[in-house]
JSON list of C-alpha atoms in Angstrom, two decimals:
[
{"chain": "X", "resi": 1, "resn": "MET", "atom": "CA", "xyz": [221.14, 62.35, 25.91]},
{"chain": "X", "resi": 2, "resn": "ALA", "atom": "CA", "xyz": [217.79, 60.95, 25.24]},
{"chain": "X", "resi": 3, "resn": "GLN", "atom": "CA", "xyz": [216.03, 61.94, 22.03]},
{"chain": "X", "resi": 4, "resn": "GLN", "atom": "CA", "xyz": [212.34, 62.92, 22.12]},
{"chain": "X", "resi": 5, "resn": "THR", "atom": "CA", "xyz": [209.90, 62.59, 19.29]},
{"chain": "X", "resi": 6, "resn": "ASN", "atom": "CA", "xyz": [206.22, 63.35, 19.44]},
{"chain": "X", "resi": 7, "resn": "ARG", "atom": "CA", "xyz": [204.32, 60.33, 18.32]},
{"chain": "X", "resi": 8, "resn": "THR", "atom": "CA", "xyz": [201.06, 58.98, 19.53]},
{"chain": "X", "resi": 9, "resn": "LYS", "atom": "CA", "xyz": [200.62, 55.18, 19.82]},
{"chain": "X", "resi": 10, "resn": "SER", "atom": "CA", "xyz": [197.68, 53.20, 21.00]},
{"chain": "X", "resi": 11, "resn": "ARG", "atom": "CA", "xyz": [197.94, 49.63, 21.88]},
{"chain": "X", "resi": 12, "resn": "ARG", "atom": "CA", "xyz": [195.99, 46.88, 23.61]},
{"chain": "X", "resi": 13, "resn": "ALA", "atom": "CA", "xyz": [198.07, 45.15, 26.42]},
{"chain": "X", "resi": 14, "resn": "ALA", "atom": "CA", "xyz": [196.84, 42.92, 29.17]},
{"chain": "X", "resi": 15, "resn": "GLY", "atom": "CA", "xyz": [193.18, 43.93, 28.65]},
{"chain": "X", "resi": 16, "resn": "ARG", "atom": "CA", "xyz": [193.88, 47.66, 28.83]},
{"chain": "X", "resi": 17, "resn": "ARG", "atom": "CA", "xyz": [194.12, 50.37, 26.24]},
{"chain": "X", "resi": 18, "resn": "TYR", "atom": "CA", "xyz": [196.39, 53.05, 26.74]},
{"chain": "X", "resi": 19, "resn": "ARG", "atom": "CA", "xyz": [197.95, 55.78, 24.70]},
{"chain": "X", "resi": 20, "resn": "GLU", "atom": "CA", "xyz": [201.41, 57.26, 25.01]},
{"chain": "X", "resi": 21, "resn": "THR", "atom": "CA", "xyz": [201.54, 60.94, 24.51]},
{"chain": "X", "resi": 22, "resn": "ALA", "atom": "CA", "xyz": [205.18, 61.23, 23.77]},
{"chain": "X", "resi": 23, "resn": "TYR", "atom": "CA", "xyz": [207.87, 58.64, 22.87]},
{"chain": "X", "resi": 24, "resn": "THR", "atom": "CA", "xyz": [211.28, 59.17, 24.23]},
{"chain": "X", "resi": 25, "resn": "GLU", "atom": "CA", "xyz": [214.27, 56.81, 23.27]},
{"chain": "X", "resi": 26, "resn": "GLY", "atom": "CA", "xyz": [216.70, 55.80, 25.93]},
{"chain": "X", "resi": 27, "resn": "ASN", "atom": "CA", "xyz": [216.98, 53.14, 28.71]},
{"chain": "X", "resi": 28, "resn": "THR", "atom": "CA", "xyz": [216.36, 55.43, 31.65]},
{"chain": "X", "resi": 29, "resn": "VAL", "atom": "CA", "xyz": [213.46, 57.40, 30.31]},
{"chain": "X", "resi": 30, "resn": "ARG", "atom": "CA", "xyz": [210.12, 57.43, 32.10]},
{"chain": "X", "resi": 31, "resn": "ILE", "atom": "CA", "xyz": [207.11, 56.64, 29.79]},
{"chain": "X", "resi": 32, "resn": "GLU", "atom": "CA", "xyz": [203.93, 58.51, 30.41]},
{"chain": "X", "resi": 33, "resn": "ARG", "atom": "CA", "xyz": [200.76, 56.38, 29.93]},
{"chain": "X", "resi": 34, "resn": "ILE", "atom": "CA", "xyz": [197.38, 57.83, 29.95]},
{"chain": "X", "resi": 35, "resn": "TYR", "atom": "CA", "xyz": [194.67, 54.97, 30.41]},
{"chain": "X", "resi": 36, "resn": "GLU", "atom": "CA", "xyz": [191.66, 55.42, 28.46]},
{"chain": "X", "resi": 37, "resn": "ASN", "atom": "CA", "xyz": [189.42, 53.10, 30.59]},
{"chain": "X", "resi": 38, "resn": "PRO", "atom": "CA", "xyz": [190.56, 53.18, 34.20]},
{"chain": "X", "resi": 39, "resn": "ARG", "atom": "CA", "xyz": [187.57, 51.33, 35.53]},
{"chain": "X", "resi": 40, "resn": "ARG", "atom": "CA", "xyz": [188.36, 48.26, 33.64]},
{"chain": "X", "resi": 41, "resn": "GLU", "atom": "CA", "xyz": [191.56, 47.59, 35.52]},
{"chain": "X", "resi": 42, "resn": "TYR", "atom": "CA", "xyz": [189.91, 47.45, 38.75]},
{"chain": "X", "resi": 43, "resn": "GLU", "atom": "CA", "xyz": [187.19, 45.02, 37.80]},
{"chain": "X", "resi": 44, "resn": "VAL", "atom": "CA", "xyz": [187.17, 41.71, 39.68]},
{"chain": "X", "resi": 45, "resn": "PRO", "atom": "CA", "xyz": [185.95, 38.60, 38.02]},
{"chain": "X", "resi": 46, "resn": "GLU", "atom": "CA", "xyz": [182.91, 36.86, 39.57]},
{"chain": "X", "resi": 47, "resn": "ARG", "atom": "CA", "xyz": [183.50, 34.00, 41.84]},
{"chain": "X", "resi": 48, "resn": "ARG", "atom": "CA", "xyz": [182.26, 30.65, 41.02]},
{"chain": "X", "resi": 49, "resn": "LYS", "atom": "CA", "xyz": [179.80, 29.20, 43.57]},
{"chain": "X", "resi": 50, "resn": "PHE", "atom": "CA", "xyz": [181.00, 25.83, 45.14]},
{"chain": "X", "resi": 51, "resn": "THR", "atom": "CA", "xyz": [178.69, 22.91, 46.05]},
{"chain": "X", "resi": 52, "resn": "ARG", "atom": "CA", "xyz": [178.76, 21.42, 49.61]},
{"chain": "X", "resi": 53, "resn": "GLU", "atom": "CA", "xyz": [180.86, 18.41, 48.47]},
{"chain": "X", "resi": 54, "resn": "GLU", "atom": "CA", "xyz": [183.40, 20.80, 47.02]},
{"chain": "X", "resi": 55, "resn": "ASN", "atom": "CA", "xyz": [183.35, 22.83, 50.25]},
{"chain": "X", "resi": 56, "resn": "ARG", "atom": "CA", "xyz": [183.86, 19.62, 52.34]},
{"chain": "X", "resi": 57, "resn": "GLU", "atom": "CA", "xyz": [186.70, 18.45, 50.14]},
{"chain": "X", "resi": 58, "resn": "ALA", "atom": "CA", "xyz": [188.27, 21.86, 50.45]},
{"chain": "X", "resi": 59, "resn": "GLN", "atom": "CA", "xyz": [187.89, 21.85, 54.17]},
{"chain": "X", "resi": 60, "resn": "LYS", "atom": "CA", "xyz": [189.65, 18.40, 54.19]},
{"chain": "X", "resi": 61, "resn": "LYS", "atom": "CA", "xyz": [192.45, 19.59, 52.17]},
{"chain": "X", "resi": 62, "resn": "LYS", "atom": "CA", "xyz": [192.94, 22.56, 54.38]},
{"chain": "X", "resi": 63, "resn": "ILE", "atom": "CA", "xyz": [192.99, 20.23, 57.42]},
{"chain": "X", "resi": 64, "resn": "LYS", "atom": "CA", "xyz": [195.58, 17.97, 55.86]},
{"chain": "X", "resi": 65, "resn": "ILE", "atom": "CA", "xyz": [197.65, 20.97, 54.75]},
{"chain": "X", "resi": 66, "resn": "ARG", "atom": "CA", "xyz": [197.42, 22.41, 58.33]},
{"chain": "X", "resi": 67, "resn": "LYS", "atom": "CA", "xyz": [198.59, 19.15, 59.77]},
{"chain": "X", "resi": 68, "resn": "ASN", "atom": "CA", "xyz": [201.53, 18.89, 57.34]},
{"chain": "X", "resi": 69, "resn": "GLN", "atom": "CA", "xyz": [202.61, 22.37, 58.20]},
{"chain": "X", "resi": 70, "resn": "ASP", "atom": "CA", "xyz": [202.43, 21.55, 61.98]},
{"chain": "X", "resi": 71, "resn": "LYS", "atom": "CA", "xyz": [204.58, 18.54, 61.35]},
{"chain": "X", "resi": 72, "resn": "ALA", "atom": "CA", "xyz": [207.09, 20.35, 59.42]},
{"chain": "X", "resi": 73, "resn": "LEU", "atom": "CA", "xyz": [207.33, 23.09, 62.19]},
{"chain": "X", "resi": 74, "resn": "GLN", "atom": "CA", "xyz": [207.90, 20.54, 64.90]},
{"chain": "X", "resi": 75, "resn": "MET", "atom": "CA", "xyz": [211.50, 19.51, 65.75]},
{"chain": "X", "resi": 76, "resn": "ASN", "atom": "CA", "xyz": [212.21, 15.91, 66.72]},
{"chain": "X", "resi": 77, "resn": "PRO", "atom": "CA", "xyz": [214.64, 15.29, 69.54]},
{"chain": "X", "resi": 78, "resn": "GLY", "atom": "CA", "xyz": [217.34, 13.77, 67.43]},
{"chain": "X", "resi": 79, "resn": "PHE", "atom": "CA", "xyz": [217.50, 17.06, 65.32]},
{"chain": "X", "resi": 80, "resn": "VAL", "atom": "CA", "xyz": [217.51, 19.21, 68.58]},
{"chain": "X", "resi": 81, "resn": "PHE", "atom": "CA", "xyz": [220.40, 16.97, 69.91]},
{"chain": "X", "resi": 82, "resn": "PHE", "atom": "CA", "xyz": [222.30, 17.49, 66.63]},
{"chain": "X", "resi": 83, "resn": "LEU", "atom": "CA", "xyz": [221.88, 21.10, 66.63]},
{"chain": "X", "resi": 84, "resn": "THR", "atom": "CA", "xyz": [222.97, 21.34, 70.30]},
{"chain": "X", "resi": 85, "resn": "LEU", "atom": "CA", "xyz": [226.14, 19.16, 69.55]},
{"chain": "X", "resi": 86, "resn": "ALA", "atom": "CA", "xyz": [226.92, 21.38, 66.54]},
{"chain": "X", "resi": 87, "resn": "ALA", "atom": "CA", "xyz": [226.65, 24.59, 68.75]},
{"chain": "X", "resi": 88, "resn": "VAL", "atom": "CA", "xyz": [228.81, 23.03, 71.41]},
{"chain": "X", "resi": 89, "resn": "CYS", "atom": "CA", "xyz": [231.50, 22.04, 68.86]},
{"chain": "X", "resi": 90, "resn": "VAL", "atom": "CA", "xyz": [231.49, 25.49, 67.26]},
{"chain": "X", "resi": 91, "resn": "LEU", "atom": "CA", "xyz": [231.78, 27.17, 70.69]},
{"chain": "X", "resi": 92, "resn": "PHE", "atom": "CA", "xyz": [234.71, 24.73, 71.55]},
{"chain": "X", "resi": 93, "resn": "ILE", "atom": "CA", "xyz": [236.51, 25.49, 68.32]},
{"chain": "X", "resi": 94, "resn": "SER", "atom": "CA", "xyz": [235.99, 29.17, 68.75]},
{"chain": "X", "resi": 95, "resn": "VAL", "atom": "CA", "xyz": [237.27, 29.10, 72.34]},
{"chain": "X", "resi": 96, "resn": "HIS", "atom": "CA", "xyz": [240.35, 26.95, 71.16]},
{"chain": "X", "resi": 97, "resn": "TYR", "atom": "CA", "xyz": [241.01, 29.43, 68.28]},
{"chain": "X", "resi": 98, "resn": "LEU", "atom": "CA", "xyz": [240.99, 32.45, 70.56]},
{"chain": "X", "resi": 99, "resn": "LYS", "atom": "CA", "xyz": [243.41, 30.60, 72.94]},
{"chain": "X", "resi": 100, "resn": "VAL", "atom": "CA", "xyz": [245.80, 29.86, 69.96]},
{"chain": "X", "resi": 101, "resn": "GLN", "atom": "CA", "xyz": [245.58, 33.45, 68.84]},
{"chain": "X", "resi": 102, "resn": "LEU", "atom": "CA", "xyz": [246.43, 34.68, 72.40]},
{"chain": "X", "resi": 103, "resn": "ASP", "atom": "CA", "xyz": [249.42, 32.27, 72.63]},
{"chain": "X", "resi": 104, "resn": "ILE", "atom": "CA", "xyz": [250.69, 33.56, 69.31]},
{"chain": "X", "resi": 105, "resn": "ASN", "atom": "CA", "xyz": [250.31, 37.17, 70.43]},
{"chain": "X", "resi": 106, "resn": "SER", "atom": "CA", "xyz": [252.23, 36.53, 73.78]},
{"chain": "X", "resi": 107, "resn": "THR", "atom": "CA", "xyz": [254.95, 34.59, 71.79]},
{"chain": "X", "resi": 108, "resn": "MET", "atom": "CA", "xyz": [255.31, 37.46, 69.34]},
{"chain": "X", "resi": 109, "resn": "ARG", "atom": "CA", "xyz": [255.54, 39.98, 72.22]},
{"chain": "X", "resi": 110, "resn": "THR", "atom": "CA", "xyz": [258.17, 37.88, 73.85]},
{"chain": "X", "resi": 111, "resn": "ILE", "atom": "CA", "xyz": [260.24, 37.59, 70.68]},
{"chain": "X", "resi": 112, "resn": "LYS", "atom": "CA", "xyz": [260.19, 41.31, 70.17]},
{"chain": "X", "resi": 113, "resn": "THR", "atom": "CA", "xyz": [261.37, 41.88, 73.73]},
{"chain": "X", "resi": 114, "resn": "ARG", "atom": "CA", "xyz": [264.07, 39.29, 73.33]},
{"chain": "X", "resi": 115, "resn": "GLU", "atom": "CA", "xyz": [265.24, 40.82, 70.04]},
{"chain": "X", "resi": 116, "resn": "LEU", "atom": "CA", "xyz": [265.56, 44.32, 71.74]},
{"chain": "X", "resi": 117, "resn": "GLU", "atom": "CA", "xyz": [267.61, 42.67, 74.56]},
{"chain": "X", "resi": 118, "resn": "LEU", "atom": "CA", "xyz": [269.82, 40.93, 71.82]},
{"chain": "X", "resi": 119, "resn": "GLU", "atom": "CA", "xyz": [270.37, 44.23, 70.07]},
{"chain": "X", "resi": 120, "resn": "GLU", "atom": "CA", "xyz": [271.38, 45.91, 73.37]},
{"chain": "X", "resi": 121, "resn": "LEU", "atom": "CA", "xyz": [273.67, 42.98, 74.35]},
{"chain": "X", "resi": 122, "resn": "LYS", "atom": "CA", "xyz": [275.36, 43.31, 70.83]},
{"chain": "X", "resi": 123, "resn": "ALA", "atom": "CA", "xyz": [275.79, 47.06, 71.33]},
{"chain": "X", "resi": 124, "resn": "ASP", "atom": "CA", "xyz": [277.38, 46.47, 74.78]},
{"chain": "X", "resi": 125, "resn": "ASN", "atom": "CA", "xyz": [279.52, 43.66, 73.34]},
{"chain": "X", "resi": 126, "resn": "ASP", "atom": "CA", "xyz": [280.75, 45.89, 70.47]},
{"chain": "X", "resi": 127, "resn": "LEU", "atom": "CA", "xyz": [281.65, 48.52, 72.97]},
{"chain": "X", "resi": 128, "resn": "LEU", "atom": "CA", "xyz": [283.56, 46.15, 75.17]},
{"chain": "X", "resi": 129, "resn": "GLU", "atom": "CA", "xyz": [285.24, 44.63, 72.25]},
{"chain": "X", "resi": 130, "resn": "SER", "atom": "CA", "xyz": [286.48, 48.07, 71.26]},
{"chain": "X", "resi": 131, "resn": "LYS", "atom": "CA", "xyz": [287.68, 48.83, 74.79]},
{"chain": "X", "resi": 132, "resn": "LEU", "atom": "CA", "xyz": [289.58, 45.53, 74.81]},
{"chain": "X", "resi": 133, "resn": "GLN", "atom": "CA", "xyz": [291.12, 46.16, 71.53]},
{"chain": "X", "resi": 134, "resn": "ILE", "atom": "CA", "xyz": [292.41, 49.47, 72.77]},
{"chain": "X", "resi": 135, "resn": "GLN", "atom": "CA", "xyz": [293.79, 47.82, 75.95]},
{"chain": "X", "resi": 136, "resn": "MET", "atom": "CA", "xyz": [295.41, 45.00, 73.93]},
{"chain": "X", "resi": 137, "resn": "ASP", "atom": "CA", "xyz": [297.37, 47.46, 71.78]},
{"chain": "X", "resi": 138, "resn": "LEU", "atom": "CA", "xyz": [301.13, 47.16, 72.66]},
{"chain": "X", "resi": 139, "resn": "ASP", "atom": "CA", "xyz": [301.93, 50.73, 72.34]},
{"chain": "X", "resi": 140, "resn": "TYR", "atom": "CA", "xyz": [299.04, 51.61, 74.78]},
{"chain": "X", "resi": 141, "resn": "ILE", "atom": "CA", "xyz": [300.37, 48.91, 77.23]},
{"chain": "X", "resi": 142, "resn": "TYR", "atom": "CA", "xyz": [303.85, 50.37, 76.99]},
{"chain": "X", "resi": 143, "resn": "ASN", "atom": "CA", "xyz": [302.63, 53.90, 77.55]},
{"chain": "X", "resi": 144, "resn": "VAL", "atom": "CA", "xyz": [300.67, 52.97, 80.53]},
{"chain": "X", "resi": 145, "resn": "ALA", "atom": "CA", "xyz": [303.41, 50.84, 82.06]},
{"chain": "X", "resi": 146, "resn": "THR", "atom": "CA", "xyz": [306.10, 53.52, 81.52]},
{"chain": "X", "resi": 147, "resn": "THR", "atom": "CA", "xyz": [304.12, 56.68, 82.47]},
{"chain": "X", "resi": 148, "resn": "GLU", "atom": "CA", "xyz": [301.50, 55.57, 85.00]},
{"chain": "X", "resi": 149, "resn": "LEU", "atom": "CA", "xyz": [303.14, 52.66, 86.76]},
{"chain": "X", "resi": 150, "resn": "GLY", "atom": "CA", "xyz": [306.84, 53.87, 86.42]},
{"chain": "X", "resi": 151, "resn": "MET", "atom": "CA", "xyz": [308.14, 50.75, 84.89]},
{"chain": "X", "resi": 152, "resn": "ARG", "atom": "CA", "xyz": [311.02, 50.41, 82.59]},
{"chain": "X", "resi": 153, "resn": "ARG", "atom": "CA", "xyz": [312.52, 47.95, 80.09]},
{"chain": "X", "resi": 154, "resn": "PRO", "atom": "CA", "xyz": [314.66, 45.06, 81.59]},
{"chain": "X", "resi": 155, "resn": "GLU", "atom": "CA", "xyz": [318.23, 45.22, 81.09]},
{"chain": "X", "resi": 156, "resn": "ALA", "atom": "CA", "xyz": [320.23, 42.37, 79.44]},
{"chain": "X", "resi": 157, "resn": "ASP", "atom": "CA", "xyz": [321.38, 40.65, 82.67]},
{"chain": "X", "resi": 158, "resn": "GLN", "atom": "CA", "xyz": [317.98, 40.73, 84.12]},
{"chain": "X", "resi": 159, "resn": "VAL", "atom": "CA", "xyz": [316.38, 38.40, 81.47]},
{"chain": "X", "resi": 160, "resn": "ARG", "atom": "CA", "xyz": [316.43, 34.66, 81.99]},
{"chain": "X", "resi": 161, "resn": "TYR", "atom": "CA", "xyz": [315.34, 32.17, 79.48]},
{"chain": "X", "resi": 162, "resn": "TYR", "atom": "CA", "xyz": [313.63, 28.88, 80.04]},
{"chain": "X", "resi": 163, "resn": "GLN", "atom": "CA", "xyz": [315.13, 25.66, 78.86]},
{"chain": "X", "resi": 164, "resn": "LYS", "atom": "CA", "xyz": [312.73, 22.91, 77.92]},
{"chain": "X", "resi": 165, "resn": "THR", "atom": "CA", "xyz": [313.54, 19.38, 78.73]},
{"chain": "X", "resi": 166, "resn": "GLU", "atom": "CA", "xyz": [310.79, 17.72, 76.79]},
{"chain": "X", "resi": 167, "resn": "SER", "atom": "CA", "xyz": [310.27, 18.38, 73.11]},
{"chain": "X", "resi": 168, "resn": "GLU", "atom": "CA", "xyz": [307.31, 20.87, 72.52]},
{"chain": "X", "resi": 169, "resn": "TYR", "atom": "CA", "xyz": [305.10, 19.52, 75.26]},
{"chain": "X", "resi": 170, "resn": "VAL", "atom": "CA", "xyz": [304.00, 21.35, 78.42]},
{"chain": "X", "resi": 171, "resn": "ARG", "atom": "CA", "xyz": [301.78, 20.14, 81.13]},
{"chain": "X", "resi": 172, "resn": "GLN", "atom": "CA", "xyz": [299.87, 22.59, 83.11]},
{"chain": "X", "resi": 173, "resn": "TYR", "atom": "CA", "xyz": [298.61, 21.57, 86.57]},
{"chain": "X", "resi": 174, "resn": "GLU", "atom": "CA", "xyz": [297.54, 24.96, 87.79]},
{"chain": "X", "resi": 175, "resn": "GLU", "atom": "CA", "xyz": [296.22, 28.18, 86.37]},
{"chain": "X", "resi": 176, "resn": "ILE", "atom": "CA", "xyz": [298.83, 30.74, 85.50]},
{"chain": "X", "resi": 177, "resn": "PRO", "atom": "CA", "xyz": [298.23, 33.94, 87.54]}
]
């Protein structure tokens, strides 16, 4: 909180006399100033009168300054060409950047769709593998063969064994059905 004390000060600053009615401490406090001589701050000093020669010299300086300003505002053809070239380069780079971003976005979409397809194929593969494991079970095969197909185990005289002539080497010319 700001602390307020009643003090009266008078100072002379920048050609004005003023008096502060109340002094308040703090950095966000407004200081009230009462000016004793309000006319004095609006007084304009008298102008010096110039001679003809000084007026001519001032006119010449003004003309030179005007010419320099006109030259500074003009753009030479080389500068215009450079700015045009820079603008074309920025435009080309921007278009190329947008094209690259578009390619990246389309590639990301393709990757997502392929990942979804891969997940579906993995799920289908797992399902088929589990079905295959069930069908490869020897007990399941025996049950299906005996109950659904009416098969029975062969008797001892129905079994024939194959005698190999060469040692552990078999040539296969056709697919086995």
